Amino acid sequence: MISINPPPSTWLRLGIKGVVTAGLVLALGVGVTLWRATTREAEAVLAYPPQGTFVTVEGQQVHLLDLGQPAALPAGARAPDLVLIHGASGHIRDMTFRLAPTLSDRYRVIIVDRPGLGYSDRTRGAQASLSRQAALIRGAVAELGAKRPIVLGQSYGGGVALAWALDAPESLSALVTVGAVSHPWPTPLSTFYKITSSPLGQRLAVPVLTAYVPETTIRDTLTEVFAPQPVPAGYFEHFGPGLTLRRSALRANARQRADLLAEIKVMAPRYSALRLPIEAVHGSADTTVGLDLHARQLERDVPTLNLTVLEGIGHMPHQVATDAVAAAVDRAAARAATAENLR
């Protein structure tokens, strides 16, 4: 009688071969993923290189784009300095699509990559807080000679701008918030950010996203962000989403987003102390940062805030209602000039 059961040594050899084979397959998969991620990152950097200059603040590089003084100014005149701070998952190019060109004929526009995004160095742990980001940006624009600028922040960038105003109110002349986060919200952190902000997710999930997220997914995400307005023609190509999909940017953005609610809870009780001119612009149809939860409460908290509600506009007024946002900047500048004359 012939036994059909292999001897133990055969099972051992088969087991070892199986483990080795699985390990090789896993290693190959990891290798391919890392290669694809590295390739896509290199392509993004090649297609969308740094546009501005790098300033080192406390050992960290901050990337800024200074559009300079308007060419049409009379000799000896100086336009107000204006700093633009982008939102989550963004970078300088979000502001150079429409808003910066609209304002650059009457302001010295300085656009900044927030720490960890675009080409600015990432800050880590508590060093990535809204206040820390504001301090680094404040130091960077000061290195460029900006004096008491008007500061505009959109979405998450509005939180950074508010932190700037709270921490160093004498260092800016006016504040403009656009669809800005300002107050605590009841919904929990999304599963996506829970995963990508965790140590394991940062190590394993983020490279997969960089390597394999298709263009269709990116376009669908932009459609949701811009809703109910369509994404403007040419925005996708101008913005360069590949910069946002780099591993360093995904990791920084996820950690910042995970920490945001706790930071806002600490900041919100301080708003009543603000006394500088503030113009807030918010879309009534914004489902990302709700009007009533954020801008309406900020209006109640800050006596110097003037709120402009854009009916039917979503989360991206600076792209789809650019003239209204520019008008808010002009009002802020006029109010700042009046306040300066009274100093």
mmCIF file of N, CA and C in Angstrom, residues 85-150:
data_model
loop_
_atom_site.group_PDB
_atom_site.id
_atom_site.type_symbol
_atom_site.label_atom_id
_atom_site.label_comp_id
_atom_site.label_asym_id
_atom_site.label_seq_id
_atom_site.Cartn_x
_atom_site.Cartn_y
_atom_site.Cartn_z
ATOM 1 N N ILE A 85 -3.120 82.517 2.228
ATOM 2 C CA ILE A 85 -2.845 81.215 2.840
ATOM 3 C C ILE A 85 -3.893 80.217 2.368
ATOM 4 N N HIS A 86 -3.439 79.156 1.721
ATOM 5 C CA HIS A 86 -4.346 78.158 1.135
ATOM 6 C C HIS A 86 -4.907 77.213 2.192
ATOM 7 N N GLY A 87 -5.858 76.379 1.754
ATOM 8 C CA GLY A 87 -6.516 75.443 2.654
ATOM 9 C C GLY A 87 -5.872 74.069 2.684
ATOM 10 N N ALA A 88 -6.624 73.098 3.217
ATOM 11 C CA ALA A 88 -6.137 71.726 3.323
ATOM 12 C C ALA A 88 -5.907 71.141 1.933
ATOM 13 N N SER A 89 -4.916 70.288 1.829
ATOM 14 C CA SER A 89 -4.570 69.612 0.569
ATOM 15 C C SER A 89 -4.196 70.591 -0.539
ATOM 16 N N GLY A 90 -3.878 71.815 -0.179
ATOM 17 C CA GLY A 90 -3.576 72.810 -1.197
ATOM 18 C C GLY A 90 -2.110 73.182 -1.247
ATOM 19 N N HIS A 91 -1.840 74.203 -2.033
ATOM 20 C CA HIS A 91 -0.505 74.793 -2.128
ATOM 21 C C HIS A 91 -0.630 76.098 -2.897
ATOM 22 N N ILE A 92 0.479 76.734 -3.173
ATOM 23 C CA ILE A 92 0.482 78.059 -3.784
ATOM 24 C C ILE A 92 -0.400 78.149 -5.023
ATOM 25 N N ARG A 93 -0.391 77.122 -5.841
ATOM 26 C CA ARG A 93 -1.080 77.198 -7.127
ATOM 27 C C ARG A 93 -2.595 77.373 -6.995
ATOM 28 N N ASP A 94 -3.160 76.988 -5.862
ATOM 29 C CA ASP A 94 -4.591 77.240 -5.676
ATOM 30 C C ASP A 94 -4.874 78.735 -5.699
ATOM 31 N N MET A 95 -3.971 79.521 -5.154
ATOM 32 C CA MET A 95 -4.175 80.962 -5.088
ATOM 33 C C MET A 95 -3.749 81.691 -6.359
ATOM 34 N N THR A 96 -2.896 81.073 -7.159
ATOM 35 C CA THR A 96 -2.440 81.754 -8.377
ATOM 36 C C THR A 96 -3.376 81.538 -9.555
ATOM 37 N N PHE A 97 -4.412 80.737 -9.380
ATOM 38 C CA PHE A 97 -5.319 80.477 -10.502
ATOM 39 C C PHE A 97 -6.155 81.716 -10.828
ATOM 40 N N ARG A 98 -6.809 82.308 -9.835
ATOM 41 C CA ARG A 98 -7.639 83.485 -10.091
ATOM 42 C C ARG A 98 -7.420 84.618 -9.089
ATOM 43 N N LEU A 99 -7.330 84.285 -7.817
ATOM 44 C CA LEU A 99 -7.357 85.341 -6.806
ATOM 45 C C LEU A 99 -6.123 86.230 -6.849
ATOM 46 N N ALA A 100 -4.944 85.644 -6.842
ATOM 47 C CA ALA A 100 -3.720 86.452 -6.844
ATOM 48 C C ALA A 100 -3.632 87.366 -8.069
ATOM 49 N N PRO A 101 -3.903 86.864 -9.287
ATOM 50 C CA PRO A 101 -3.857 87.765 -10.442
ATOM 51 C C PRO A 101 -4.875 88.902 -10.353
ATOM 52 N N THR A 102 -6.027 88.636 -9.737
ATOM 53 C CA THR A 102 -7.051 89.669 -9.602
ATOM 54 C C THR A 102 -6.606 90.792 -8.677
ATOM 55 N N LEU A 103 -5.820 90.460 -7.670
ATOM 56 C CA LEU A 103 -5.433 91.435 -6.649
ATOM 57 C C LEU A 103 -4.062 92.071 -6.873
ATOM 58 N N SER A 104 -3.277 91.499 -7.759
ATOM 59 C CA SER A 104 -1.870 91.918 -7.876
ATOM 60 C C SER A 104 -1.689 93.290 -8.511
ATOM 61 N N ASP A 105 -2.769 93.907 -9.031
ATOM 62 C CA ASP A 105 -2.631 95.239 -9.612
ATOM 63 C C ASP A 105 -2.712 96.339 -8.557
ATOM 64 N N ARG A 106 -3.069 95.970 -7.309
ATOM 65 C CA ARG A 106 -3.191 96.989 -6.263
ATOM 66 C C ARG A 106 -2.636 96.553 -4.907
ATOM 67 N N TYR A 107 -2.088 95.357 -4.856
ATOM 68 C CA TYR A 107 -1.458 94.858 -3.632
ATOM 69 C C TYR A 107 -0.142 94.172 -3.983
ATOM 70 N N ARG A 108 0.756 94.176 -3.035
ATOM 71 C CA ARG A 108 1.925 93.312 -3.139
ATOM 72 C C ARG A 108 1.491 91.952 -2.590
ATOM 73 N N VAL A 109 1.216 91.033 -3.472
ATOM 74 C CA VAL A 109 0.660 89.738 -3.082
ATOM 75 C C VAL A 109 1.793 88.753 -2.789
ATOM 76 N N ILE A 110 1.747 88.157 -1.611
ATOM 77 C CA ILE A 110 2.688 87.112 -1.217
ATOM 78 C C ILE A 110 1.882 85.858 -0.915
ATOM 79 N N ILE A 111 2.167 84.788 -1.629
ATOM 80 C CA ILE A 111 1.446 83.528 -1.454
ATOM 81 C C ILE A 111 2.400 82.530 -0.814
ATOM 82 N N VAL A 112 1.893 81.753 0.100
ATOM 83 C CA VAL A 112 2.762 80.865 0.866
ATOM 84 C C VAL A 112 2.274 79.425 0.781
ATOM 85 N N ASP A 113 3.220 78.488 0.696
ATOM 86 C CA ASP A 113 2.923 77.075 0.910
ATOM 87 C C ASP A 113 2.912 76.830 2.414
ATOM 88 N N ARG A 114 1.793 76.382 2.945
ATOM 89 C CA ARG A 114 1.772 76.086 4.378
ATOM 90 C C ARG A 114 2.767 74.966 4.705
ATOM 91 N N PRO A 115 3.317 74.961 5.913
ATOM 92 C CA PRO A 115 4.286 73.925 6.289
ATOM 93 C C PRO A 115 3.776 72.512 6.013
ATOM 94 N N GLY A 116 4.616 71.738 5.319
ATOM 95 C CA GLY A 116 4.279 70.364 4.976
ATOM 96 C C GLY A 116 3.623 70.206 3.627
ATOM 97 N N LEU A 117 3.127 71.289 3.052
ATOM 98 C CA LEU A 117 2.432 71.229 1.772
ATOM 99 C C LEU A 117 3.199 72.041 0.736
ATOM 100 N N GLY A 118 2.903 71.768 -0.539
ATOM 101 C CA GLY A 118 3.679 72.421 -1.579
ATOM 102 C C GLY A 118 5.148 72.092 -1.408
ATOM 103 N N TYR A 119 5.962 73.127 -1.318
ATOM 104 C CA TYR A 119 7.406 72.929 -1.173
ATOM 105 C C TYR A 119 7.952 73.420 0.170
ATOM 106 N N SER A 120 7.074 73.685 1.125
ATOM 107 C CA SER A 120 7.536 74.067 2.461
ATOM 108 C C SER A 120 7.811 72.827 3.299
ATOM 109 N N ASP A 121 8.834 72.913 4.143
ATOM 110 C CA ASP A 121 9.180 71.793 5.013
ATOM 111 C C ASP A 121 8.021 71.439 5.932
ATOM 112 N N ARG A 122 7.945 70.151 6.257
ATOM 113 C CA ARG A 122 6.926 69.678 7.176
ATOM 114 C C ARG A 122 7.356 69.914 8.618
ATOM 115 N N THR A 123 6.409 70.375 9.441
ATOM 116 C CA THR A 123 6.622 70.425 10.882
ATOM 117 C C THR A 123 6.013 69.175 11.487
ATOM 118 N N ARG A 124 6.466 68.784 12.643
ATOM 119 C CA ARG A 124 6.046 67.505 13.215
ATOM 120 C C ARG A 124 5.410 67.690 14.591
ATOM 121 N N GLY A 125 4.468 66.777 14.904
ATOM 122 C CA GLY A 125 3.845 66.763 16.215
ATOM 123 C C GLY A 125 3.192 68.086 16.535
ATOM 124 N N ALA A 126 3.381 68.547 17.765
ATOM 125 C CA ALA A 126 2.796 69.816 18.185
ATOM 126 C C ALA A 126 3.329 70.977 17.359
ATOM 127 N N GLN A 127 4.481 70.766 16.728
ATOM 128 C CA GLN A 127 5.067 71.820 15.906
ATOM 129 C C GLN A 127 4.281 72.062 14.628
ATOM 130 N N ALA A 128 3.271 71.213 14.341
ATOM 131 C CA ALA A 128 2.459 71.397 13.146
ATOM 132 C C ALA A 128 1.154 72.117 13.456
ATOM 133 N N SER A 129 1.020 72.663 14.640
ATOM 134 C CA SER A 129 -0.225 73.307 15.053
ATOM 135 C C SER A 129 -0.521 74.542 14.213
ATOM 136 N N LEU A 130 -1.767 74.991 14.294
ATOM 137 C CA LEU A 130 -2.154 76.218 13.601
ATOM 138 C C LEU A 130 -1.262 77.380 14.023
ATOM 139 N N SER A 131 -1.009 77.485 15.315
ATOM 140 C CA SER A 131 -0.180 78.590 15.813
ATOM 141 C C SER A 131 1.252 78.500 15.308
ATOM 142 N N ARG A 132 1.779 77.289 15.272
ATOM 143 C CA ARG A 132 3.150 77.114 14.789
ATOM 144 C C ARG A 132 3.240 77.437 13.301
ATOM 145 N N GLN A 133 2.264 76.987 12.519
ATOM 146 C CA GLN A 133 2.254 77.314 11.098
ATOM 147 C C GLN A 133 2.180 78.823 10.902
ATOM 148 N N ALA A 134 1.312 79.473 11.679
ATOM 149 C CA ALA A 134 1.181 80.927 11.570
ATOM 150 C C ALA A 134 2.494 81.621 11.902
ATOM 151 N N ALA A 135 3.190 81.131 12.918
ATOM 152 C CA ALA A 135 4.458 81.751 13.316
ATOM 153 C C ALA A 135 5.508 81.611 12.224
ATOM 154 N N LEU A 136 5.568 80.439 11.599
ATOM 155 C CA LEU A 136 6.545 80.236 10.527
ATOM 156 C C LEU A 136 6.232 81.122 9.326
ATOM 157 N N ILE A 137 4.964 81.206 8.971
ATOM 158 C CA ILE A 137 4.572 82.056 7.841
ATOM 159 C C ILE A 137 4.835 83.520 8.173
ATOM 160 N N ARG A 138 4.502 83.912 9.372
ATOM 161 C CA ARG A 138 4.738 85.292 9.808
ATOM 162 C C ARG A 138 6.220 85.639 9.719
ATOM 163 N N GLY A 139 7.061 84.734 10.171
ATOM 164 C CA GLY A 139 8.494 84.970 10.093
ATOM 165 C C GLY A 139 9.001 85.017 8.666
ATOM 166 N N ALA A 140 8.422 84.171 7.808
ATOM 167 C CA ALA A 140 8.872 84.117 6.417
ATOM 168 C C ALA A 140 8.529 85.392 5.663
ATOM 169 N N VAL A 141 7.301 85.885 5.819
ATOM 170 C CA VAL A 141 6.926 87.100 5.088
ATOM 171 C C VAL A 141 7.656 88.315 5.652
ATOM 172 N N ALA A 142 7.987 88.275 6.937
ATOM 173 C CA ALA A 142 8.785 89.364 7.508
ATOM 174 C C ALA A 142 10.172 89.402 6.883
ATOM 175 N N GLU A 143 10.716 88.227 6.583
ATOM 176 C CA GLU A 143 12.022 88.161 5.918
ATOM 177 C C GLU A 143 11.968 88.811 4.541
ATOM 178 N N LEU A 144 10.798 88.814 3.923
ATOM 179 C CA LEU A 144 10.636 89.450 2.615
ATOM 180 C C LEU A 144 10.322 90.936 2.743
ATOM 181 N N GLY A 145 10.286 91.436 3.961
ATOM 182 C CA GLY A 145 10.062 92.862 4.164
ATOM 183 C C GLY A 145 8.616 93.274 4.299
ATOM 184 N N ALA A 146 7.703 92.316 4.403
ATOM 185 C CA ALA A 146 6.294 92.658 4.574
ATOM 186 C C ALA A 146 6.066 93.226 5.968
ATOM 187 N N LYS A 147 5.338 94.327 6.027
ATOM 188 C CA LYS A 147 5.088 94.996 7.304
ATOM 189 C C LYS A 147 3.582 95.075 7.550
ATOM 190 N N ARG A 148 3.139 94.490 8.622
ATOM 191 C CA ARG A 148 1.729 94.471 9.015
ATOM 192 C C ARG A 148 0.825 94.204 7.809
ATOM 193 N N PRO A 149 0.978 93.055 7.183
ATOM 194 C CA PRO A 149 0.190 92.754 5.990
ATOM 195 C C PRO A 149 -1.277 92.507 6.310
ATOM 196 N N ILE A 150 -2.090 92.605 5.290
ATOM 197 C CA ILE A 150 -3.429 92.028 5.324
ATOM 198 C C ILE A 150 -3.237 90.528 5.122
#
